[in-house]
Amino acid sequence: MEDPAAVESDADSTVGDPTAGLDDILNLDLEQLGKVDVVVPSMDVEVTSVTRTESTVGRSPAAVFVITPEMIRRSGATCIPEVLRMVPGMEVARINASQWAITCRGFNGRYNNKLLVQIDGRSVYSPIYGNVLWEVNDVMLQDVQRIEVIRGPGSTLWGSNAVNGIINIITKPAKDTQGLLIHGGAGTEERGFTGVRYGGGAGSDLNWRVYGKQFDRDGGSVPQGNSADDWRMAQTGFRADWTPNRSDAVTLQGDYYTENAGRTVYDFLATPPYEQHIEDDGRLCGGNVLGRWSRDLGKDSNWTLQLYFDRRERHYSTYDQNCNTLDVDFQRQSSLGMCQKIVWGAGYRYWDNIFNVYDGHAFNQSVDPNARSNNTFSYFVQDQITLRDDLLYLTVGSKFEHNEFTNFEYQPGARLLWTPDERQSVWAAITRAVRIPSLVEEDIRIKIRQIPMGPPPPMFVQITGNRAIESEDLLSYEVGYRAQPSDRFSWDLALFYNKYVDIIGFVPDPLGFPLPLVWPWVSENALDGETYGGEITATWQFNPCWRVTGSYSYLQMQLHKYPGIAADPAMLEYPEGESPHNQVYFRSSWDLARTWMLDVALRYVDSIHSSQERGVVPSYTTMDARLAWQPTANFEMAVVGQNLLDRRHYEYFFTDVVPTEVDRGVYATVTLRR
C-alpha cells in the first residue's frame, strides 16, 4: 500500500513548479493528478542571451522565445531547422533535402546575412556569404538544454550581423548526460538515423560525454523525375566539464562531421542550349574545438575566457572552399553599488578562406582574389541600471569593432523594462546594428542567369563584387508586453519598426556592356527601406494532460532604390517577396493516458516570391503529428508523421539550385536510456 504522505509530497513537488512539464505529470496517478495545480512555464524560464547574464524571460527586455528539451522531443523534429519552425516570427523554408533559408523579420534567403547563430558560444556564420550553412551545423538533439531565440537586433552585445535576430543553441552540461543513450529510427524520408551517447565521470569534479550520430535522408521531389539531393551525414563529438574548486569551471568540447549533400545546380553555357543541370554531390567535412574557463568572484562578480578553432571544407564539382576561424572572447561582470550591474568584454576573431573554381566552370563563378583573410577586434560594455527596485530597469551599452572590410563600427542600444508585478513585464528598445559586407559582395564574379529564359539569343547577368561598398545600417524600434494572468495561461506580444539604410544590392554597372550578350551588374549600397510587424503567442494549459500553444506573425517590407540607381524592378521585388507576410502556428500536446502522448502541430505560411526565374512559391498549410509510448522514464517509442496534409509542396525557390518539393513522410523511432 502506498504511503499517503509520499503521495502528498510527490504532488506538492509539482504544484507551482514552473519547470514541471508534461513528462513530470506522467509519473503521477489519478489521485495525485487531482492535487496538481499546473503552472505554464513562461516568465521564469532561464535565458542568458539578452544581456549576457543569467536572467529570466520575464526580466528580459527583448522578444525572446526559449525552446526546451521537452518541446524538442515532442515536436518530432530531426534537426535544428525543423525545431525552429515553432518560434513565432521565424521564417523557415526548406530548399532541398539539406539546404535551408532561415531568418526572422525579413530578408530571408539561402544567403541570409542578418541572423547570428551560436552553438555553445561558437558563432557559426560563413564569411564567404555571411550566412549560416545549416547543413553543417548540427547537434545531437537529446543533448540540447535549451535554444534561445531573440527576434530583433542583438548587436550591442554580439556585434555585426546580429541584425534581425540571434539563435543561441546551448547544450547540457556533461553531468546532466551521464550513462548510456541509444536513439534510432527509420521511415520514408528519414531513411535511417542513429545516435549513441555515453557519459561518465571521475569523482565529483570531472564529468564527460562522447557521442556519435548519423543519418540518411531521401531527396525531395522534382517534376522532371528523380531528384539528386539525398543527404548523408556522420558526426561525432565530446564534452568534458571540470570544476576543480567552488570558484572555477573549465569546459573542453569538440565536434567532427563528414557528409555527402546532393543537389542539382544550374550551369549556364555560352552556346546552345545555354543552360544545363548538373548533379553535384558535395563532400563536406569539418570540425571544431572549444575551451572555456569561468571564475566566480562572488557578489555578482565573475569572468569568462573562451577560445575556439573551427575548420570547414566544401568540395563540389564546381568549386572547393576551405575556411579556418580562430576566436577569442573575454567577458567580465561586476556590480557597481546596489543599483548597477556592469558587463564588459573584448574579443578577437581571425578567419582565412580559400575558394578555388574548377576548370570548365570559370565562366559561371570565380573569386578574385581566391584567398583572403580578416582580423576583427571588438569591445563591448553594458550597464544594467535599477531605476526602481523590482519595478523599472534601464540597460544601455554599445559594441565597438574594427574589421578589414569597413574598418570601425559602433552599435549602441538602450532597453527599458517595467515589471509592475511578477506576472507582467513591459519593455521597449532602440538599437543600431550593422551588417558588414561578405566576400561574395566584395570579390565575386558570377553569371547567374539568362534574360529572357527562352530561345536565342540569351543575355547573361554577370555580377561583380565591389570593395568600395559600406556596411548596412539598421535603426530598430521595438516594444513588447508579456503576461501570465493565471498559472495556466500566458501570452506574449512584440511589435517592431526597422529602418534600413545602405542595403547592399546588385545593380546594373553604369559602364555599360563590355562583352556581347553579357549584362554587367555590380554590388552597391543601393537601397533603403522599412520593415514593420509583430508576433503574438499564447500558451494555455487546459488541464494537467492537455496544453495548447498558438502564434501569429505579420511582416511588411518596403524597399526604395537610391536616386541615380538604374535598377531592374526585381532588385526591389525579390527581397520584399522572400519573406511571408503572414504565418500561423498551432500546437496541441495531449497525454492520452499514463504512458501515451499525442502531439499535433499545424502551420500556415503565406506565399513568397524568391526567384525571378522560378516564380511564386504558393502558400501552404501542413501538419505534423507524433504518437509516443513511454512505459518507463528510460524507454520510449514514437511514430511521427510530417507534412501530412498534402503529398508534397515547395517552400522556397533558390536561383542557383534546382528546387525540390518537401514530401510527406512517416518514420518510427526508439530511444533507450541506461
XYZ file of C-alpha atoms in Angstrom:
674
model
C 0.000 0.000 0.000
C 1.343 3.444 -0.957
C 2.238 5.856 1.828
C -0.293 8.772 1.791
C 2.405 11.149 2.944
C 4.560 10.182 -0.020
C 1.652 10.788 -2.408
C 1.089 14.232 -0.923
C 4.796 15.005 -1.170
C 5.037 13.979 -4.845
C 2.030 16.089 -5.804
C 3.195 19.096 -3.823
C 6.558 18.964 -5.580
C 4.764 19.615 -8.876
C 2.433 22.354 -7.644
C 3.628 25.776 -8.691
C 6.847 24.470 -10.215
C 7.419 26.411 -13.452
C 9.811 23.723 -14.681
C 7.308 20.898 -14.259
C 6.442 19.760 -17.762
C 4.029 17.175 -19.056
C 6.676 14.491 -18.581
C 6.613 15.050 -14.811
C 2.851 14.662 -14.754
C 3.108 11.259 -16.427
C 4.600 9.854 -13.229
C 1.532 10.779 -11.130
C -1.557 8.608 -10.686
C -5.168 9.862 -10.729
C -5.183 10.680 -7.024
C -2.022 12.747 -7.410
C -3.319 14.498 -10.528
C -6.197 15.886 -8.504
C -3.708 17.690 -6.283
C -1.700 19.233 -9.128
C -2.007 22.929 -9.967
C -0.161 23.029 -13.279
C 1.923 26.116 -13.997
C 2.687 27.211 -17.553
C 6.487 27.736 -17.667
C 6.642 31.241 -19.080
C 8.004 34.148 -17.040
C 10.558 32.151 -15.034
C 12.291 30.292 -17.879
C 16.058 30.878 -17.784
C 17.668 32.978 -20.521
C 21.181 34.420 -20.915
C 21.448 35.740 -24.494
C 19.575 39.031 -23.987
C 22.023 40.598 -21.504
C 24.882 38.022 -21.458
C 23.973 37.431 -17.807
C 21.687 34.935 -16.091
C 18.095 36.154 -16.198
C 14.561 35.000 -16.994
C 12.125 35.582 -19.832
C 10.009 37.810 -17.582
C 13.022 40.025 -16.842
C 14.229 40.247 -20.460
C 13.637 43.492 -22.416
C 13.525 41.728 -25.779
C 11.345 39.484 -27.941
C 12.784 36.202 -26.699
C 11.454 32.654 -27.095
C 13.005 29.632 -25.378
C 12.751 26.079 -26.736
C 13.063 23.444 -24.009
C 14.152 19.768 -24.288
C 10.537 18.664 -23.818
C 9.410 20.868 -26.710
C 12.147 19.430 -28.934
C 11.352 15.806 -28.075
C 7.617 16.160 -28.535
C 7.969 18.077 -31.822
C 9.260 15.019 -33.675
C 11.882 17.200 -35.390
C 15.118 15.545 -36.504
C 17.282 18.668 -36.997
C 17.620 22.208 -35.678
C 15.865 23.940 -38.628
C 12.774 21.782 -38.103
C 12.793 22.668 -34.398
C 12.875 26.395 -35.219
C 9.539 26.227 -37.047
C 7.745 26.582 -33.691
C 9.292 30.010 -32.954
C 6.913 32.960 -33.552
C 8.100 35.097 -36.455
C 10.760 32.627 -37.549
C 10.913 32.127 -41.314
C 11.981 28.539 -42.001
C 11.905 27.287 -45.600
C 13.428 24.095 -46.963
C 15.120 24.461 -50.371
C 16.076 20.807 -50.815
C 16.990 17.902 -48.544
C 19.999 19.642 -46.982
C 19.690 23.376 -47.700
C 17.542 25.914 -45.862
C 16.527 29.570 -45.909
C 16.080 30.764 -42.309
C 15.735 34.177 -40.700
C 13.273 36.352 -38.810
C 11.705 39.736 -39.584
C 12.549 39.770 -43.270
C 15.279 39.372 -45.908
C 15.130 35.584 -45.952
C 17.226 33.504 -48.322
C 19.810 30.783 -48.629
C 22.420 33.512 -48.206
C 20.598 35.351 -45.434
C 23.167 37.541 -43.700
C 21.256 39.254 -40.898
C 20.964 36.392 -38.405
C 23.601 35.457 -35.816
C 23.678 31.796 -34.760
C 25.785 30.363 -31.952
C 26.307 26.839 -30.635
C 27.609 26.960 -27.047
C 29.025 30.425 -27.696
C 30.642 29.494 -31.032
C 29.486 31.671 -33.937
C 28.766 29.520 -36.995
C 28.367 32.006 -39.850
C 30.177 31.547 -43.175
C 32.334 34.564 -44.175
C 32.058 33.958 -47.919
C 28.306 34.632 -47.966
C 27.839 35.983 -44.442
C 25.174 33.340 -43.846
C 24.643 30.179 -41.799
C 25.146 26.865 -43.607
C 22.616 24.811 -41.678
C 23.640 21.539 -43.308
C 26.979 21.566 -41.459
C 25.798 22.907 -38.096
C 24.114 20.040 -36.314
C 23.924 18.813 -32.741
C 22.554 15.743 -31.005
C 19.076 16.996 -30.133
C 18.957 14.915 -26.935
C 21.928 16.971 -25.662
C 20.254 20.371 -26.085
C 19.498 22.156 -22.811
C 17.612 24.998 -24.484
C 17.538 27.137 -27.616
C 17.194 30.869 -27.013
C 15.797 32.806 -29.977
C 15.834 36.609 -29.910
C 13.821 38.341 -32.603
C 15.343 41.729 -33.274
C 18.886 43.109 -33.123
C 21.392 41.993 -30.504
C 24.377 43.859 -31.890
C 25.033 45.839 -28.697
C 26.456 42.677 -27.130
C 27.053 40.263 -30.007
C 28.324 42.567 -32.751
C 27.989 42.764 -36.516
C 25.420 40.610 -38.323
C 23.205 40.244 -35.219
C 20.784 42.481 -37.123
C 17.402 40.762 -37.322
C 17.853 38.102 -34.679
C 20.006 35.746 -32.624
C 19.780 31.988 -32.152
C 21.790 30.602 -29.239
C 21.881 26.790 -29.036
C 23.014 25.712 -25.562
C 23.842 22.075 -24.829
C 23.593 20.349 -21.460
C 26.486 20.145 -19.005
C 28.207 16.773 -19.043
C 26.899 15.969 -15.538
C 23.350 16.004 -16.937
C 24.120 13.423 -19.641
C 25.523 10.549 -17.590
C 25.015 6.945 -18.628
C 24.084 5.448 -21.983
C 21.571 6.770 -24.515
C 20.716 4.982 -27.771
C 18.399 6.585 -30.300
C 17.417 5.347 -33.741
C 14.712 5.134 -36.339
C 13.748 4.890 -39.990
C 10.965 5.854 -42.348
C 10.047 7.062 -45.810
C 12.007 10.339 -45.947
C 14.173 9.728 -42.904
C 15.606 6.521 -44.384
C 17.664 5.759 -41.306
C 19.222 7.540 -38.338
C 21.049 6.518 -35.176
C 22.627 8.301 -32.251
C 24.655 6.972 -29.326
C 25.846 8.954 -26.333
C 27.728 7.850 -23.241
C 28.578 9.984 -20.236
C 30.795 9.286 -17.269
C 32.880 10.973 -14.624
C 35.905 10.851 -12.366
C 34.976 11.852 -8.855
C 32.658 14.762 -8.212
C 34.627 17.398 -10.112
C 35.068 15.883 -13.605
C 32.262 14.812 -15.938
C 32.413 13.948 -19.629
C 30.414 12.588 -22.541
C 31.081 11.317 -26.045
C 28.571 10.879 -28.839
C 28.177 9.728 -32.407
C 25.295 10.138 -34.827
C 24.487 9.503 -38.469
C 21.527 9.803 -40.803
C 20.470 9.126 -44.381
C 17.707 11.375 -45.741
C 15.876 10.937 -49.002
C 15.870 13.750 -51.527
C 12.818 15.810 -52.349
C 10.642 15.532 -55.444
C 11.053 17.299 -58.781
C 8.502 17.365 -61.615
C 11.090 16.119 -64.135
C 11.745 12.840 -62.300
C 14.128 11.686 -59.593
C 15.976 14.280 -57.534
C 19.665 14.183 -56.684
C 19.620 15.898 -53.294
C 19.948 12.918 -50.946
C 21.751 13.821 -47.723
C 24.009 11.546 -45.665
C 25.937 12.691 -42.618
C 28.010 11.277 -39.758
C 29.134 13.322 -36.760
C 30.961 12.659 -33.516
C 31.986 14.800 -30.584
C 32.821 15.126 -26.916
C 32.466 17.414 -23.916
C 34.320 17.486 -20.590
C 33.459 19.736 -17.621
C 35.917 20.172 -14.748
C 35.193 22.067 -11.525
C 38.441 21.915 -9.525
C 37.010 24.155 -6.795
C 33.933 26.196 -5.946
C 35.075 29.179 -7.982
C 36.389 27.733 -11.237
C 34.728 25.808 -14.066
C 36.520 24.582 -17.183
C 34.877 23.168 -20.316
C 36.531 21.490 -23.292
C 34.401 20.271 -26.187
C 34.644 19.490 -29.874
C 32.880 18.020 -32.896
C 33.800 16.495 -36.255
C 31.464 15.822 -39.179
C 31.603 14.393 -42.678
C 28.733 14.307 -45.120
C 27.541 13.979 -48.695
C 24.950 16.592 -49.623
C 23.486 16.144 -53.075
C 21.995 18.911 -55.171
C 21.172 19.731 -58.784
C 22.542 23.099 -59.912
C 22.040 25.315 -62.946
C 25.113 25.686 -65.159
C 24.820 28.452 -67.753
C 26.545 27.979 -71.105
C 27.770 30.432 -73.730
C 26.361 28.282 -76.561
C 23.062 26.433 -77.108
C 21.238 25.103 -75.175
C 22.602 27.877 -72.878
C 21.658 26.027 -69.702
C 22.261 22.573 -68.277
C 21.581 20.808 -64.996
C 24.489 19.283 -63.082
C 24.053 16.686 -60.347
C 26.504 17.997 -57.804
C 27.226 15.694 -54.869
C 29.041 17.841 -52.330
C 31.603 16.360 -49.954
C 31.565 18.421 -46.774
C 33.674 17.949 -43.669
C 34.948 19.944 -40.751
C 35.405 20.188 -37.052
C 35.820 22.476 -34.093
C 37.306 22.543 -30.626
C 36.291 24.992 -27.878
C 37.688 25.742 -24.439
C 36.052 27.896 -21.763
C 37.279 28.933 -18.295
C 34.908 30.686 -15.897
C 35.628 32.020 -12.411
C 33.050 33.125 -9.843
C 34.408 36.001 -7.747
C 31.336 36.285 -5.515
C 28.828 39.121 -5.050
C 27.584 39.028 -8.686
C 31.134 39.214 -9.970
C 32.673 36.752 -12.434
C 34.674 36.427 -15.616
C 34.782 34.027 -18.565
C 37.511 33.390 -21.130
C 36.626 31.415 -24.257
C 38.725 30.234 -27.195
C 37.698 28.138 -30.187
C 39.005 26.991 -33.555
C 36.785 25.914 -36.440
C 37.692 24.425 -39.839
C 35.321 23.724 -42.724
C 35.881 22.160 -46.128
C 33.399 22.097 -49.021
C 34.155 20.125 -52.191
C 31.758 20.332 -55.137
C 32.190 19.601 -58.835
C 32.273 23.361 -59.485
C 34.451 24.628 -56.619
C 36.423 23.924 -53.455
C 36.312 26.058 -50.331
C 38.379 25.846 -47.144
C 37.777 28.169 -44.205
C 39.542 28.438 -40.833
C 38.307 30.527 -37.907
C 40.017 31.409 -34.623
C 38.033 33.308 -31.989
C 38.970 34.594 -28.522
C 36.389 36.194 -26.221
C 36.662 37.595 -22.685
C 33.764 38.783 -20.523
C 33.742 40.404 -17.073
C 30.693 41.020 -14.882
C 30.647 43.093 -11.697
C 28.356 45.256 -9.603
C 28.703 48.994 -9.123
C 26.904 49.852 -5.925
C 23.443 48.431 -5.271
C 21.783 49.576 -8.490
C 24.182 48.898 -11.352
C 25.474 45.723 -12.954
C 28.344 46.246 -15.393
C 29.200 43.723 -18.105
C 32.127 44.352 -20.423
C 34.305 42.304 -22.679
C 36.764 42.172 -25.541
C 37.286 39.816 -28.438
C 39.467 38.920 -31.388
C 38.372 36.947 -34.444
C 40.505 35.762 -37.356
C 39.411 33.836 -40.404
C 41.001 32.855 -43.689
C 39.227 31.497 -46.731
C 40.399 29.806 -49.944
C 37.939 29.496 -52.829
C 39.002 27.609 -55.977
C 36.869 27.174 -59.105
C 37.381 24.023 -61.169
C 38.280 24.257 -64.859
C 35.267 24.228 -67.127
C 33.109 26.240 -64.744
C 35.033 29.518 -64.524
C 32.500 31.014 -66.947
C 29.962 30.873 -64.140
C 31.754 31.685 -60.925
C 35.078 32.899 -59.587
C 36.518 34.831 -56.655
C 39.342 37.327 -57.080
C 41.495 37.032 -55.090
C 40.766 33.384 -54.338
C 42.394 33.622 -50.886
C 41.589 36.236 -48.274
C 41.718 36.702 -44.507
C 40.228 39.100 -41.984
C 41.030 40.284 -38.460
C 38.293 41.706 -36.241
C 38.909 43.352 -32.866
C 35.944 44.159 -30.648
C 34.982 45.612 -27.287
C 31.599 45.953 -25.612
C 30.244 47.487 -22.430
C 26.771 47.301 -20.901
C 25.271 48.888 -17.789
C 22.105 47.431 -16.264
C 20.654 50.159 -14.034
C 17.917 49.587 -11.486
C 15.888 52.810 -11.592
C 13.392 51.492 -9.066
C 13.812 48.169 -7.316
C 11.569 45.373 -8.679
C 9.824 47.866 -10.962
C 11.911 49.786 -13.524
C 15.223 48.894 -15.200
C 17.331 50.585 -17.885
C 20.024 48.779 -19.887
C 22.428 50.780 -22.067
C 25.566 49.768 -23.893
C 27.447 49.525 -27.155
C 29.676 47.243 -29.171
C 32.766 48.654 -30.901
C 34.509 46.763 -33.694
C 37.310 47.159 -36.188
C 37.361 44.861 -39.223
C 39.208 44.872 -42.552
C 36.053 45.310 -44.646
C 34.547 48.543 -43.306
C 37.043 49.498 -40.569
C 35.428 50.975 -37.428
C 31.829 50.180 -36.438
C 29.812 51.125 -33.358
C 26.462 49.621 -32.364
C 24.762 51.270 -29.359
C 21.450 50.320 -27.817
C 19.103 51.092 -24.933
C 16.410 48.891 -23.385
C 13.792 49.794 -20.774
C 11.933 47.202 -18.676
C 8.892 47.812 -16.459
C 7.687 44.987 -14.209
C 4.517 46.161 -12.408
C 4.283 42.726 -10.758
C 5.825 39.274 -11.035
C 3.290 38.238 -13.708
C 3.724 41.136 -16.147
C 6.504 42.923 -17.969
C 6.538 45.775 -20.477
C 9.655 46.620 -22.449
C 10.920 48.949 -25.166
C 14.203 49.115 -27.072
C 16.068 51.216 -29.604
C 19.152 49.707 -31.238
C 21.619 50.443 -34.011
C 23.023 47.399 -35.815
C 25.295 46.926 -38.815
C 25.822 44.150 -41.325
C 29.298 44.075 -42.844
C 29.752 43.008 -46.489
C 30.547 39.401 -47.305
C 33.306 38.053 -49.533
C 30.773 37.494 -52.305
C 29.731 41.135 -52.284
C 33.344 42.325 -52.478
C 35.183 39.728 -54.584
C 32.742 37.566 -56.553
C 32.375 37.328 -60.326
C 29.460 35.141 -61.324
C 26.986 34.673 -64.176
C 23.708 33.701 -62.617
C 21.004 33.513 -65.277
C 19.755 34.168 -68.774
C 17.428 37.019 -69.675
C 14.997 36.072 -71.035
C 14.685 32.402 -70.115
C 13.961 31.418 -73.690
C 15.495 30.635 -77.080
C 18.221 32.670 -78.645
C 19.979 34.742 -78.019
C 20.035 34.858 -74.204
C 21.677 37.554 -72.151
C 23.705 36.643 -69.093
C 23.799 38.749 -65.950
C 27.382 38.982 -64.737
C 27.716 40.081 -61.111
C 30.987 41.588 -59.937
C 31.970 42.446 -56.386
C 32.846 45.926 -55.180
C 35.322 46.662 -52.387
C 34.075 50.241 -52.051
C 30.739 49.265 -50.501
C 29.962 50.183 -46.906
C 28.156 48.300 -44.159
C 24.373 48.156 -43.991
C 22.827 50.131 -41.105
C 19.700 49.371 -39.105
C 17.888 51.556 -36.588
C 15.349 49.381 -34.798
C 12.438 50.353 -32.547
C 10.742 47.612 -30.507
C 8.067 47.353 -27.824
C 6.647 44.321 -26.096
C 4.327 43.044 -23.411
C 4.186 39.627 -21.769
C 1.878 38.409 -19.050
C 0.872 35.320 -17.143
C -2.570 36.262 -15.760
C -3.044 32.768 -14.309
C -0.950 29.696 -13.650
C -2.485 28.030 -16.706
C -2.283 30.831 -19.288
C 0.436 33.129 -20.627
C 0.820 35.347 -23.660
C 3.472 37.498 -25.311
C 3.264 40.366 -27.815
C 6.148 42.060 -29.657
C 5.943 44.903 -32.203
C 8.776 46.380 -34.262
C 9.668 49.048 -36.801
C 13.034 48.754 -38.559
C 14.681 51.426 -40.712
C 17.461 50.160 -43.007
C 19.919 52.315 -44.965
C 22.726 51.411 -47.376
C 21.252 47.993 -48.128
C 23.634 46.159 -50.433
C 22.181 45.057 -53.744
C 23.341 44.153 -57.230
C 22.660 46.922 -59.759
C 23.469 47.474 -63.455
C 27.028 48.691 -63.963
C 26.903 52.263 -65.359
C 29.957 51.476 -67.514
C 27.696 49.544 -69.858
C 28.174 46.351 -71.870
C 31.845 45.480 -72.388
C 31.027 41.988 -73.736
C 28.318 40.875 -76.200
C 25.285 39.239 -74.575
C 26.645 40.000 -71.093
C 24.811 42.478 -68.873
C 27.240 43.550 -66.121
C 25.938 44.197 -62.615
C 27.928 45.302 -59.592
C 27.332 45.202 -55.841
C 26.440 48.601 -54.412
C 24.816 50.301 -51.411
C 21.681 50.815 -53.460
C 18.617 50.643 -51.226
C 16.969 51.832 -48.077
C 13.697 50.680 -46.626
C 11.463 49.837 -43.715
C 10.050 46.677 -42.213
C 7.363 46.550 -39.564
C 5.126 43.988 -37.964
C 4.758 41.891 -34.880
C 4.377 38.485 -33.292
C 1.897 37.249 -30.707
C 1.969 33.884 -28.969
C -0.080 32.281 -26.205
C 0.020 29.053 -24.193
C -2.963 27.561 -22.395
C -2.778 24.552 -20.074
C -6.395 23.364 -20.154
C -5.739 20.623 -17.599
C -2.760 18.595 -16.368
C -2.858 16.481 -19.540
C -3.528 18.986 -22.328
C -1.533 22.028 -23.389
C -2.204 24.246 -26.427
C 0.173 26.821 -27.949
C -0.539 29.188 -30.816
C 1.173 32.108 -32.526
C 0.602 34.602 -35.338
C 3.264 36.664 -37.120
C 2.890 39.601 -39.507
C 5.605 41.256 -41.599
C 5.543 44.109 -44.108
C 8.598 45.224 -46.127
C 9.017 48.383 -48.208
C 12.302 48.990 -50.053
C 13.360 52.012 -52.126
C 16.274 52.372 -54.532
C 18.563 55.356 -54.203
C 18.306 58.184 -56.782
C 20.517 57.577 -59.778
C 20.453 53.800 -59.437
C 19.283 52.249 -62.713
C 17.830 49.031 -61.394
C 15.674 46.203 -62.566
C 12.415 46.176 -60.541
C 13.438 42.701 -59.414
C 16.091 44.305 -57.207
C 13.239 45.605 -55.028
C 10.631 42.951 -55.650
C 12.528 39.854 -54.643
C 13.990 40.950 -51.293
C 10.471 42.064 -50.371
C 8.952 38.844 -51.666
C 11.335 36.400 -49.996
C 9.530 36.591 -46.641
C 5.882 35.659 -45.979
C 3.532 38.399 -44.797
C 1.551 36.068 -42.523
C 2.419 32.938 -40.576
C 0.261 30.934 -38.175
C 1.391 28.146 -35.852
C -0.717 25.925 -33.575
C 0.382 23.008 -31.371
C -1.619 20.648 -29.172
C 0.197 18.402 -26.659
C -2.040 15.771 -25.090
C -1.261 12.969 -22.639
C -3.796 10.343 -23.678
C -3.053 8.028 -20.765
C -0.344 7.369 -18.260
C 2.112 6.198 -20.930
C 0.742 7.602 -24.206
C 1.311 11.075 -25.696
C -0.093 12.735 -28.820
C 1.281 15.958 -30.310
C -0.165 17.725 -33.351
C 1.277 20.867 -34.988
C -0.401 22.920 -37.735
C 1.435 25.582 -39.769
C 0.274 28.115 -42.335
C 2.826 30.071 -44.389
C 1.943 32.794 -46.911
C 3.165 32.712 -50.496
C 6.616 34.119 -51.284
C 8.377 35.291 -54.460
C 12.020 34.324 -54.006
C 13.219 33.872 -57.603
C 12.557 35.762 -60.823
C 13.053 32.658 -62.962
C 11.015 30.203 -60.890
C 8.028 32.362 -59.962
C 5.870 32.338 -56.833
C 6.012 29.695 -54.115
C 2.335 29.149 -53.228
C 1.102 29.470 -49.662
C 0.730 26.175 -47.851
C -0.818 24.630 -44.766
C 0.696 21.494 -43.329
C 0.518 19.324 -40.234
C 2.951 17.199 -38.241
C 1.860 14.596 -35.684
C 3.645 12.421 -33.133
C 2.247 9.469 -31.179
C 4.558 8.177 -28.444
C 4.510 5.353 -25.896
C 6.703 5.805 -22.811
C 6.158 2.915 -20.377
C 9.189 3.956 -18.282
C 11.349 7.033 -17.917
C 14.162 5.225 -19.776
C 12.313 3.862 -22.815
C 10.188 5.493 -25.498
C 8.790 4.507 -28.889
C 7.184 7.005 -31.271
C 5.665 7.273 -34.726
C 5.971 10.667 -36.430
C 4.149 11.955 -39.497
C 5.451 15.067 -41.264
C 3.735 17.298 -43.858
C 0.597 15.195 -43.646
C -1.950 17.431 -45.399
C -0.571 17.040 -48.931
C 1.766 14.721 -50.797
C 4.377 17.406 -51.351
C 4.877 21.167 -51.577
C 7.541 23.743 -52.394
C 8.823 26.028 -49.638
C 11.497 28.133 -51.375
C 12.931 28.736 -54.862
C 16.667 29.407 -54.889
C 18.318 30.810 -58.037
C 21.429 28.584 -58.014
C 19.804 25.232 -57.209
C 17.029 23.230 -58.851
C 14.359 23.316 -56.109
C 12.726 20.171 -54.791
C 9.374 19.693 -53.121
C 9.100 18.682 -49.474
C 7.431 15.250 -49.376
C 5.018 13.781 -46.884
C 6.926 11.450 -44.593
C 6.456 8.958 -41.776
C 9.094 7.463 -39.520
C 9.327 5.389 -36.328
C 11.866 5.943 -33.590
C 13.063 4.271 -30.384
C 15.013 5.849 -27.503
C 16.672 3.866 -24.701
C 18.483 5.245 -21.653
C 20.514 3.315 -19.088
